[in-house]
Amino acid sequence: MTTRYKMTIAYDGHLFHGFQSQPHQRTVQGTVEAALKKMTKGKNIIVEGSGRTDAGVHALGQVIHFDYPDKEIPPARMICALNSMLPLDIVFKECEIVNSDFHVRYSAKGKWYRYYVSLDRFVDPFKRFYTGHYPYPVDIDKMKMAARDLLGTHDFTSFAASGGQIKNKVRTMYYVNVAKNEQSNEIVFDFICSGFLYNMVRILVATLLEIGRGKRPVDDIPRVIMTKDREQVRETAQASGLFLYHVFYEDVPEKYRLDRE
Amino acid sequence: MTTRYKMTIAYDGHLFHGFQSQPHQRTVQGTVEAALKKMTKGKNIIVEGSGRTDAGVHALGQVIHFDYPDKEIPPARMICALNSMLPLDIVFKECEIVNSDFHVRYSAKGKWYRYYVSLDRFVDPFKRFYTGHYPYPVDIDKMKMAARDLLGTHDFTSFAASGGQIKNKVRTMYYVNVAKNEQSNEIVFDFICSGFLYNMVRILVATLLEIGRGKRPVDDIPRVIMTKDREQVRETAQASGLFLYHVFYEDVPEKYRLDRE
């Protein structure tokens, strides 16, 4: 008899080789599994994540689940136990006991990614692990306009890096937002989608930045989508700016469902 | 014939063993001196800092000077040249050519240090290198009240760690501020003083936090000052929360000169 725990975690990705376990690499999954092994005095517990963030990518609201084989532990105590055993670049924020038919990946209804880009000429030392860097003049209105063309249901093949194993590349983009933070001289991109393909956010950000800089026409997104050709976009924004912000397990709320116009 | 450059730099201190050069350690001074040596094809140039920040302490407005032996380089180009050669945890922000009687340490009229304390129960992974951590309830009004007793000219011996070489420990505290940022659940301390003794800010913060937590009476500061006894305060707040914010080379402005009451 095991107990399934759903937990929300945050991590600073800059010292992890991504979420997914890999031999001889420090990963989020491997680090959490090691803590659980210690807690259970040697039992191997598999940790499932809502998605696999890449090396250097951060999470504010990653969700994991695992089946705990020993005596059930109340959620608040599970949070304390894991936080006391984990290194400081991961923190456990929320915990609930769920039915065994809940699955962090298959039960997810949508995901929210956020991307920060610093426009500073030189990299701010305090942002080097936590923003992308694009020291060029960009037209924010052009990017806002172009981003709207992502809304709706499309085959996003052109925005998926090779290496993903998923055949069906049709996804529904519910929400996009491009905002300039004048004080920090940053652009913040938000994307809420039914699901994201491999490197999709980073490729989308790179494309929008090219539009903002005038290297692509503002109406280029529908054309790129239509080609279903990854060669149309060669740039991928840096991992450092990317944050998995939230995973939705209920339908994406109405306020985050934008119309295309 | 050399040219004296005054430069303002920022650095993320968490991967430096402090400002001051030390054998076999990565330091800010050592890193900048190495870049200058490369620029001048092997010349040894000594970099002077306005003060020596400890291991893990950050700077937003540290000031340095050095005498450049080769052909004078315009300030904007000096900034670019150094930023292109330095690792990303240091950035050169401002540069001016000054008279040779200017000295970053002796010409300074005051310094501004800022300290961030997170009150979160668990350490936020994104703050672990950039805040102190104090997961206890604190009374902000008590700390504000107590901080006022630091204003004015005092012998700060009780707040200086041993190890400093300076005999005269009389300093003038011009400005103190204690503020709670509700959104980030942080306390921000600001101190502007004619000069700071070894570990002084971190000892002051630790003392104020003890007052906020009710472990010391709110009127304890005048008593501690009077004793001139370092044993009165045993705590030193973590290096991670401390930022050298600004160095004044003109008189500290009137708006930062608070009356004691």
Coordinates of C-alpha atoms in Angstrom, one line a residue:
Chain A
M1 CA 0.0 0.0 0.0
T2 CA 1.6 3.3 -1.1
T3 CA 0.4 6.9 -0.8
R4 CA 0.6 9.2 -3.9
Y5 CA 1.9 12.7 -3.1
K6 CA 1.5 15.6 -5.4
M7 CA 4.0 18.3 -4.6
T8 CA 4.8 21.8 -6.0
I9 CA 8.4 22.7 -6.1
A10 CA 10.6 25.6 -7.1
Y11 CA 14.2 25.3 -8.1
D12 CA 17.1 27.4 -9.3
G13 CA 18.1 25.5 -12.4
H14 CA 21.5 26.9 -12.9
L15 CA 23.4 24.2 -11.1
F16 CA 21.2 21.3 -12.4
H17 CA 21.6 19.4 -15.6
G18 CA 17.8 19.7 -16.1
F19 CA 14.9 17.9 -14.4
Q20 CA 15.4 14.4 -15.8
S21 CA 17.7 11.9 -14.1
Q22 CA 20.9 11.2 -16.0
P23 CA 23.9 9.1 -15.0
H24 CA 26.7 11.1 -13.3
Q25 CA 24.8 14.4 -13.6
R26 CA 23.1 16.5 -10.9
T27 CA 19.4 16.6 -11.8
V28 CA 16.3 17.7 -10.0
Q29 CA 14.7 14.3 -10.3
G30 CA 17.8 12.5 -9.1
T31 CA 18.2 14.9 -6.2
V32 CA 14.6 14.4 -5.0
E33 CA 14.8 10.7 -5.5
A34 CA 18.0 10.5 -3.4
A35 CA 16.2 12.4 -0.6
L36 CA 13.3 10.0 -0.7
K37 CA 15.6 7.0 -0.7
K38 CA 17.2 8.4 2.5
M39 CA 13.8 9.0 4.1
T40 CA 12.7 5.5 3.4
K41 CA 16.1 3.9 4.4
G42 CA 17.0 2.7 1.0
K43 CA 13.8 2.3 -1.0
N44 CA 13.8 3.4 -4.7
I45 CA 11.0 5.8 -5.3
I46 CA 10.4 7.1 -8.8
V47 CA 9.6 10.8 -9.1
E48 CA 7.5 11.9 -12.0
G49 CA 7.5 15.6 -13.2
S50 CA 4.9 17.5 -15.1
G51 CA 7.6 18.1 -17.7
R52 CA 11.3 18.0 -18.2
T53 CA 12.9 21.3 -17.8
D54 CA 16.3 21.6 -19.6
A55 CA 19.7 22.4 -18.0
G56 CA 19.7 25.9 -16.6
V57 CA 15.9 26.3 -16.8
H58 CA 14.1 27.3 -13.5
A59 CA 10.8 26.5 -12.0
L60 CA 8.6 28.4 -9.6
G61 CA 5.7 26.0 -9.9
Q62 CA 6.9 22.6 -11.1
V63 CA 4.7 19.8 -10.0
I64 CA 5.9 16.2 -9.2
H65 CA 4.3 13.1 -7.9
F66 CA 5.6 9.9 -6.3
D67 CA 4.2 6.9 -4.4
Y68 CA 5.4 6.8 -0.9
P69 CA 5.8 3.2 0.3
D70 CA 6.0 3.8 4.1
K71 CA 3.5 5.0 6.7
E72 CA 1.5 7.9 5.4
I73 CA 3.0 11.3 6.4
P74 CA 0.8 14.4 6.7
P75 CA 1.4 16.8 3.9
A76 CA 2.8 19.6 6.1
R77 CA 5.3 17.2 7.6
M78 CA 6.3 15.8 4.2
I79 CA 7.2 19.4 3.1
C80 CA 9.3 19.9 6.2
A81 CA 11.0 16.6 6.0
L82 CA 12.0 17.0 2.3
N83 CA 13.0 20.7 2.8
S84 CA 15.3 19.7 5.6
M85 CA 17.0 17.1 3.5
L86 CA 17.3 18.9 0.1
P87 CA 20.0 21.3 -1.0
L88 CA 19.0 24.9 -1.0
D89 CA 18.4 25.2 -4.7
I90 CA 15.2 23.2 -4.5
V91 CA 12.3 24.1 -2.2
F92 CA 9.1 22.2 -1.6
K93 CA 6.2 24.6 -1.4
E94 CA 2.9 22.7 -1.5
C95 CA 1.9 19.1 -0.9
E96 CA -1.3 17.1 -1.1
I97 CA -2.2 13.4 -1.1
V98 CA -4.0 12.5 -4.3
N99 CA -5.7 9.4 -5.8
S100 CA -3.6 7.0 -7.6
D101 CA -5.3 7.9 -10.9
F102 CA -3.7 11.4 -10.7
H103 CA -0.6 11.7 -12.9
V104 CA 1.4 15.0 -13.0
R105 CA 1.9 14.7 -16.7
Y106 CA -1.3 13.1 -18.1
S107 CA -3.6 15.0 -15.7
A108 CA -2.2 18.5 -16.6
K109 CA -4.6 20.7 -18.6
G110 CA -2.1 23.4 -19.4
K111 CA 1.2 25.0 -18.5
W112 CA 2.4 28.5 -17.9
Y113 CA 6.0 29.5 -18.8
R114 CA 7.6 32.8 -18.2
Y115 CA 10.7 34.2 -19.9
Y116 CA 12.8 37.2 -18.8
V117 CA 15.0 39.0 -21.2
S118 CA 17.4 41.8 -20.1
L119 CA 18.0 44.5 -22.6
D120 CA 21.0 45.9 -20.7
R121 CA 24.1 46.5 -22.7
F122 CA 26.2 44.5 -20.3
V123 CA 25.0 41.5 -18.4
D124 CA 23.9 42.4 -14.8
P125 CA 25.9 40.0 -12.6
F126 CA 22.8 39.4 -10.5
K127 CA 20.7 38.4 -13.5
R128 CA 23.2 36.3 -15.4
F129 CA 21.6 33.0 -14.4
Y130 CA 18.1 34.3 -14.3
T131 CA 17.4 36.2 -17.6
G132 CA 18.2 35.9 -21.2
H133 CA 20.3 38.8 -22.6
Y134 CA 19.4 40.7 -25.7
P135 CA 21.3 44.0 -25.8
Y136 CA 19.5 45.4 -28.9
P137 CA 16.8 48.0 -29.4
V138 CA 13.5 46.2 -29.8
D139 CA 10.0 47.4 -30.7
I140 CA 7.7 46.1 -28.0
D141 CA 4.5 46.9 -29.9
K142 CA 5.6 44.8 -32.9
M143 CA 6.3 41.9 -30.5
K144 CA 2.9 42.3 -28.8
M145 CA 1.2 42.3 -32.2
A146 CA 3.1 39.3 -33.5
A147 CA 2.5 37.3 -30.3
R148 CA -1.3 37.4 -30.9
D149 CA -0.8 35.2 -33.9
L150 CA 0.3 32.4 -31.6
L151 CA -3.1 32.2 -30.0
G152 CA -5.4 29.4 -30.8
T153 CA -4.9 25.8 -31.9
H154 CA -2.0 25.2 -34.3
D155 CA 0.6 22.6 -35.4
F156 CA 3.7 24.1 -33.7
T157 CA 6.2 21.9 -35.6
S158 CA 8.2 24.9 -36.7
F159 CA 8.7 25.9 -33.1
A160 CA 9.8 22.5 -31.8
A161 CA 13.5 21.5 -31.6
S162 CA 14.3 18.1 -33.0
G163 CA 14.8 15.5 -30.2
G164 CA 11.3 15.5 -28.9
Q165 CA 9.6 12.1 -29.2
I166 CA 6.1 13.4 -29.5
K167 CA 4.5 13.0 -33.0
N168 CA 1.4 15.1 -32.6
K169 CA 2.5 18.7 -32.5
V170 CA -0.9 20.4 -32.3
R171 CA -1.3 22.5 -29.2
T172 CA -3.7 25.2 -28.1
M173 CA -2.1 28.5 -27.0
Y174 CA -4.5 30.1 -24.5
Y175 CA -2.6 33.2 -23.5
V176 CA 0.4 35.2 -24.5
N177 CA 1.7 38.4 -23.0
V178 CA 4.7 40.6 -23.8
A179 CA 5.5 43.4 -21.3
K180 CA 8.3 45.8 -20.8
N181 CA 9.5 46.4 -17.3
E182 CA 11.0 49.9 -17.6
Q183 CA 12.6 49.8 -14.2
S184 CA 14.5 46.6 -14.7
N185 CA 14.9 47.2 -18.4
E186 CA 13.5 43.7 -19.1
I187 CA 11.0 42.1 -21.3
V188 CA 8.7 39.5 -19.7
F189 CA 7.0 37.0 -22.0
D190 CA 4.2 34.8 -20.7
F191 CA 2.8 31.8 -22.5
I192 CA 0.0 29.5 -21.4
C193 CA -0.5 26.5 -23.6
S194 CA -2.2 23.1 -23.5
G195 CA 1.3 21.7 -23.7
F196 CA 4.7 22.7 -24.9
L197 CA 7.0 21.0 -27.3
Y198 CA 10.8 20.5 -26.9
N199 CA 12.4 24.0 -26.6
M200 CA 9.2 25.6 -27.8
V201 CA 9.2 28.6 -25.5
R202 CA 12.8 29.4 -26.1
I203 CA 12.3 29.2 -29.9
L204 CA 9.1 31.4 -29.7
V205 CA 11.0 34.0 -27.6
A206 CA 13.9 34.1 -30.1
T207 CA 11.4 34.5 -33.0
L208 CA 9.5 37.3 -31.2
L209 CA 12.8 39.1 -30.4
E210 CA 13.8 38.9 -34.1
I211 CA 10.5 40.6 -34.9
G212 CA 11.0 43.2 -32.3
R213 CA 14.5 43.9 -33.7
G214 CA 13.1 44.2 -37.2
K215 CA 14.9 41.1 -38.6
R216 CA 11.5 39.5 -39.4
P217 CA 8.3 41.1 -40.5
V218 CA 5.7 41.6 -37.8
D219 CA 3.3 39.2 -39.6
D220 CA 5.8 36.4 -39.9
I221 CA 4.4 34.0 -37.3
P222 CA 1.4 32.7 -39.3
R223 CA 3.7 32.0 -42.2
V224 CA 6.2 30.1 -40.0
I225 CA 3.5 28.1 -38.4
M226 CA 2.1 27.1 -41.8
T227 CA 5.5 25.9 -43.2
K228 CA 5.8 23.3 -40.4
D229 CA 9.5 23.6 -40.9
R230 CA 11.9 23.9 -38.0
E231 CA 14.5 25.4 -40.4
Q232 CA 12.4 28.6 -40.5
V233 CA 13.7 29.5 -37.0
R234 CA 17.3 28.9 -36.2
E235 CA 17.6 30.8 -32.9
T236 CA 16.8 29.4 -29.5
A237 CA 16.8 31.9 -26.6
Q238 CA 19.1 31.1 -23.6
A239 CA 17.9 28.6 -21.0
S240 CA 18.7 31.1 -18.2
G241 CA 15.6 33.3 -18.8
L242 CA 13.1 30.5 -18.7
F243 CA 10.8 29.7 -15.7
L244 CA 8.1 27.0 -15.5
Y245 CA 5.7 29.2 -13.7
H246 CA 2.5 27.1 -13.1
V247 CA 0.9 23.9 -14.1
F248 CA -2.9 23.8 -14.4
Y249 CA -4.8 20.7 -13.3
E250 CA -8.2 22.2 -13.7
D251 CA -9.2 23.8 -17.0
V252 CA -7.2 27.0 -17.8
P253 CA -9.3 29.8 -16.3
E254 CA -11.4 32.0 -18.6
K255 CA -9.3 35.1 -17.8
Y256 CA -6.3 33.3 -19.4
R257 CA -8.1 32.4 -22.6
L258 CA -7.5 35.3 -25.0
D259 CA -9.2 35.7 -28.3
R260 CA -7.0 36.0 -31.2
E261 CA -8.1 39.5 -31.9
Chain B
M1 CA 53.1 58.9 -16.9
T2 CA 50.0 57.0 -15.8
T3 CA 46.3 57.8 -15.8
R4 CA 44.2 57.3 -12.7
Y5 CA 40.8 55.7 -13.4
K6 CA 37.9 55.7 -10.9
M7 CA 35.4 53.0 -11.8
T8 CA 32.1 51.9 -10.3
I9 CA 31.6 48.2 -10.3
A10 CA 28.9 45.7 -9.3
Y11 CA 29.5 42.1 -8.4
D12 CA 27.7 39.0 -7.3
G13 CA 29.9 38.0 -4.3
H14 CA 28.8 34.4 -3.9
L15 CA 31.6 32.9 -5.9
F16 CA 34.3 35.3 -4.7
H17 CA 36.4 35.0 -1.6
G18 CA 35.9 38.6 -0.9
F19 CA 37.3 41.7 -2.5
Q20 CA 40.9 41.6 -1.4
S21 CA 43.5 39.5 -3.2
Q22 CA 44.5 36.3 -1.5
P23 CA 46.8 33.6 -2.8
H24 CA 45.0 30.7 -4.5
Q25 CA 41.6 32.3 -4.0
R26 CA 39.3 33.9 -6.5
T27 CA 38.8 37.5 -5.4
V28 CA 37.4 40.6 -7.0
Q29 CA 40.7 42.5 -6.8
G30 CA 42.6 39.6 -8.2
T31 CA 40.2 39.1 -11.1
V32 CA 40.2 42.8 -12.1
E33 CA 44.0 42.9 -11.7
A34 CA 44.3 39.9 -14.0
A35 CA 42.2 41.6 -16.7
L36 CA 44.3 44.7 -16.5
K37 CA 47.5 42.7 -16.8
K38 CA 46.1 41.1 -19.9
M39 CA 45.1 44.5 -21.3
T40 CA 48.6 45.9 -20.8
K41 CA 50.3 42.7 -22.0
G42 CA 51.8 41.8 -18.7
K43 CA 52.0 44.9 -16.5
N44 CA 51.2 44.6 -12.9
I45 CA 48.6 47.2 -11.9
I46 CA 47.3 47.5 -8.4
V47 CA 43.6 47.9 -7.9
E48 CA 42.4 49.8 -4.8
G49 CA 38.9 49.4 -3.5
S50 CA 36.8 51.7 -1.4
G51 CA 36.6 48.9 1.1
R52 CA 37.1 45.2 1.4
T53 CA 33.9 43.3 1.1
D54 CA 34.0 39.8 2.7
A55 CA 33.4 36.4 1.0
G56 CA 29.9 36.2 -0.2
V57 CA 29.1 39.9 0.2
H58 CA 27.8 41.7 -2.9
A59 CA 28.3 45.2 -4.4
L60 CA 26.0 47.3 -6.5
G61 CA 28.2 50.4 -6.2
Q62 CA 31.7 49.4 -5.2
V63 CA 34.3 52.0 -6.3
I64 CA 37.9 51.2 -7.4
H65 CA 40.8 53.1 -8.7
F66 CA 44.0 52.1 -10.5
D67 CA 46.8 53.8 -12.4
Y68 CA 46.8 52.8 -16.1
P69 CA 50.4 52.9 -17.5
D70 CA 49.7 52.7 -21.2
K71 CA 48.1 55.2 -23.6
E72 CA 45.1 56.9 -22.1
I73 CA 41.8 55.1 -23.0
P74 CA 38.5 57.1 -23.1
P75 CA 36.3 56.1 -20.2
A76 CA 33.5 54.6 -22.3
R77 CA 36.0 52.4 -24.1
M78 CA 37.7 51.4 -20.8
I79 CA 34.2 50.1 -19.6
C80 CA 33.7 48.1 -22.8
A81 CA 37.3 46.7 -22.7
L82 CA 37.1 45.5 -19.1
N83 CA 33.5 44.1 -19.5
S84 CA 34.6 42.1 -22.5
M85 CA 37.4 40.5 -20.5
L86 CA 35.8 39.9 -17.1
P87 CA 33.7 37.0 -16.0
L88 CA 30.0 37.7 -15.8
D89 CA 29.8 38.1 -12.1
I90 CA 31.5 41.5 -12.2
V91 CA 30.3 44.4 -14.3
F92 CA 31.9 47.8 -14.8
K93 CA 29.2 50.4 -14.7
E94 CA 30.9 53.9 -14.6
C95 CA 34.3 55.2 -15.3
E96 CA 36.0 58.6 -15.0
I97 CA 39.6 59.8 -15.2
V98 CA 40.6 61.5 -11.9
N99 CA 43.5 63.4 -10.5
S100 CA 46.2 61.4 -8.9
D101 CA 45.3 62.9 -5.5
F102 CA 41.9 61.1 -5.6
H103 CA 42.0 57.8 -3.6
V104 CA 38.9 55.6 -3.4
R105 CA 39.4 54.8 0.3
Y106 CA 40.8 58.1 1.7
S107 CA 38.6 60.4 -0.4
A108 CA 35.3 58.6 0.6
K109 CA 33.0 60.7 2.7
G110 CA 30.5 58.0 3.5
K111 CA 29.2 54.6 2.5
W112 CA 25.8 53.1 2.1
Y113 CA 25.2 49.4 2.8
R114 CA 22.0 47.6 2.3
Y115 CA 21.0 44.3 3.9
Y116 CA 18.1 42.0 2.8
V117 CA 16.6 39.5 5.2
S118 CA 14.0 36.9 4.1
L119 CA 11.4 36.0 6.7
D120 CA 10.2 32.9 4.7
R121 CA 10.0 29.7 6.6
F122 CA 12.1 27.9 4.0
V123 CA 14.9 29.4 2.0
D124 CA 13.7 30.6 -1.5
P125 CA 16.1 28.9 -3.9
F126 CA 16.4 32.2 -5.9
K127 CA 17.4 34.2 -2.8
R128 CA 19.8 31.8 -1.1
F129 CA 22.9 33.7 -2.2
Y130 CA 21.3 37.2 -2.0
T131 CA 19.5 37.5 1.3
G132 CA 20.0 36.6 4.9
H133 CA 17.4 34.2 6.3
Y134 CA 15.5 34.7 9.6
P135 CA 12.4 32.5 9.7
Y136 CA 11.0 34.0 12.9
P137 CA 8.3 36.5 13.7
V138 CA 9.8 40.0 14.2
D139 CA 8.3 43.3 15.3
I140 CA 9.3 45.8 12.6
D141 CA 8.3 48.8 14.8
K142 CA 10.7 47.8 17.5
M143 CA 13.5 47.5 15.0
K144 CA 12.7 50.9 13.5
M145 CA 12.7 52.4 17.0
A146 CA 15.9 50.8 18.1
A147 CA 17.7 51.6 14.8
R148 CA 17.3 55.3 15.5
D149 CA 19.6 55.0 18.5
L150 CA 22.4 54.2 16.0
L151 CA 22.2 57.7 14.5
G152 CA 24.9 60.2 15.4
T153 CA 28.6 59.9 16.3
H154 CA 29.5 57.0 18.5
D155 CA 32.4 54.7 19.3
F156 CA 31.1 51.5 17.6
T157 CA 33.6 49.1 19.2
S158 CA 30.8 46.8 20.4
F159 CA 29.7 46.3 16.8
A160 CA 33.1 45.6 15.3
A161 CA 34.4 42.1 14.8
S162 CA 38.0 41.5 16.0
G163 CA 40.4 41.3 13.1
G164 CA 40.0 44.9 12.0
Q165 CA 43.3 46.9 12.2
I166 CA 41.7 50.2 12.8
K167 CA 42.2 51.7 16.3
N168 CA 39.8 54.6 16.1
K169 CA 36.3 53.2 16.1
V170 CA 34.3 56.4 16.3
R171 CA 32.0 56.8 13.3
T172 CA 29.0 59.0 12.4
M173 CA 25.9 57.1 11.4
Y174 CA 23.9 59.5 9.1
Y175 CA 21.0 57.4 8.0
V176 CA 19.3 54.2 9.0
N177 CA 16.1 52.7 7.6
V178 CA 14.3 49.5 8.4
A179 CA 11.5 48.6 6.0
K180 CA 9.3 45.5 5.4
N181 CA 8.6 44.5 1.8
E182 CA 5.3 42.7 2.3
Q183 CA 5.3 41.3 -1.2
S184 CA 8.7 39.6 -1.0
N185 CA 8.4 39.0 2.8
E186 CA 11.7 40.6 3.3
I187 CA 13.2 43.2 5.6
V188 CA 15.5 45.7 4.0
F189 CA 18.0 47.6 6.2
D190 CA 19.9 50.6 5.0
F191 CA 22.8 52.2 6.8
I192 CA 24.8 55.3 5.7
C193 CA 27.8 55.9 7.8
S194 CA 31.0 57.9 7.6
G195 CA 32.8 54.5 7.6
F196 CA 32.1 51.0 8.7
L197 CA 34.2 48.7 10.9
Y198 CA 34.9 45.1 10.3
N199 CA 31.6 43.1 10.0
M200 CA 29.7 46.1 11.4
V201 CA 26.6 46.0 9.2
R202 CA 26.2 42.3 9.8
I203 CA 26.5 42.7 13.6
L204 CA 24.1 45.6 13.6
V205 CA 21.6 43.6 11.6
A206 CA 21.9 40.6 13.9
T207 CA 21.3 42.9 16.9
L208 CA 18.3 44.6 15.4
L209 CA 16.8 41.2 14.4
E210 CA 17.2 40.1 18.1
I211 CA 15.4 43.2 19.2
G212 CA 12.6 42.5 16.6
R213 CA 12.3 39.0 17.9
G214 CA 12.1 40.2 21.5
K215 CA 15.4 38.6 22.6
R216 CA 16.7 42.1 23.5
P217 CA 15.0 45.1 24.9
V218 CA 14.1 47.8 22.4
D219 CA 16.3 50.3 24.2
D220 CA 19.4 48.0 24.2
I221 CA 21.5 49.8 21.5
P222 CA 22.6 52.8 23.7
R223 CA 23.7 50.3 26.4
V224 CA 25.6 48.1 24.0
I225 CA 27.3 51.1 22.4
M226 CA 28.3 52.4 25.9
T227 CA 29.9 49.1 27.0
K228 CA 32.4 49.2 24.0
D229 CA 32.4 45.4 24.4
R230 CA 32.2 43.1 21.4
E231 CA 31.0 40.3 23.7
Q232 CA 27.7 42.1 24.1
V233 CA 26.7 40.9 20.6
R234 CA 27.6 37.4 19.6
E235 CA 25.6 37.1 16.4
T236 CA 26.7 38.2 12.9
A237 CA 24.1 38.1 10.1
Q238 CA 25.0 36.0 7.0
A239 CA 27.2 37.5 4.3
S240 CA 24.7 36.6 1.6
G241 CA 22.2 39.5 2.5
L242 CA 24.8 42.3 2.4
F243 CA 25.3 44.7 -0.5
L244 CA 27.7 47.6 -0.7
Y245 CA 25.2 50.0 -2.3
H246 CA 27.0 53.3 -2.8
V247 CA 30.1 55.2 -1.9
F248 CA 29.9 59.0 -1.4
Y249 CA 32.8 61.2 -2.6
E250 CA 30.9 64.4 -1.9
D251 CA 29.4 65.1 1.5
V252 CA 26.5 62.8 2.4
P253 CA 23.5 64.8 1.1
E254 CA 21.2 66.5 3.6
K255 CA 18.3 64.2 2.8
Y256 CA 20.3 61.3 4.2
R257 CA 21.2 63.1 7.4
L258 CA 18.6 62.1 9.9
D259 CA 18.2 63.6 13.3
R260 CA 18.3 61.2 16.2
E261 CA 14.8 62.4 17.2

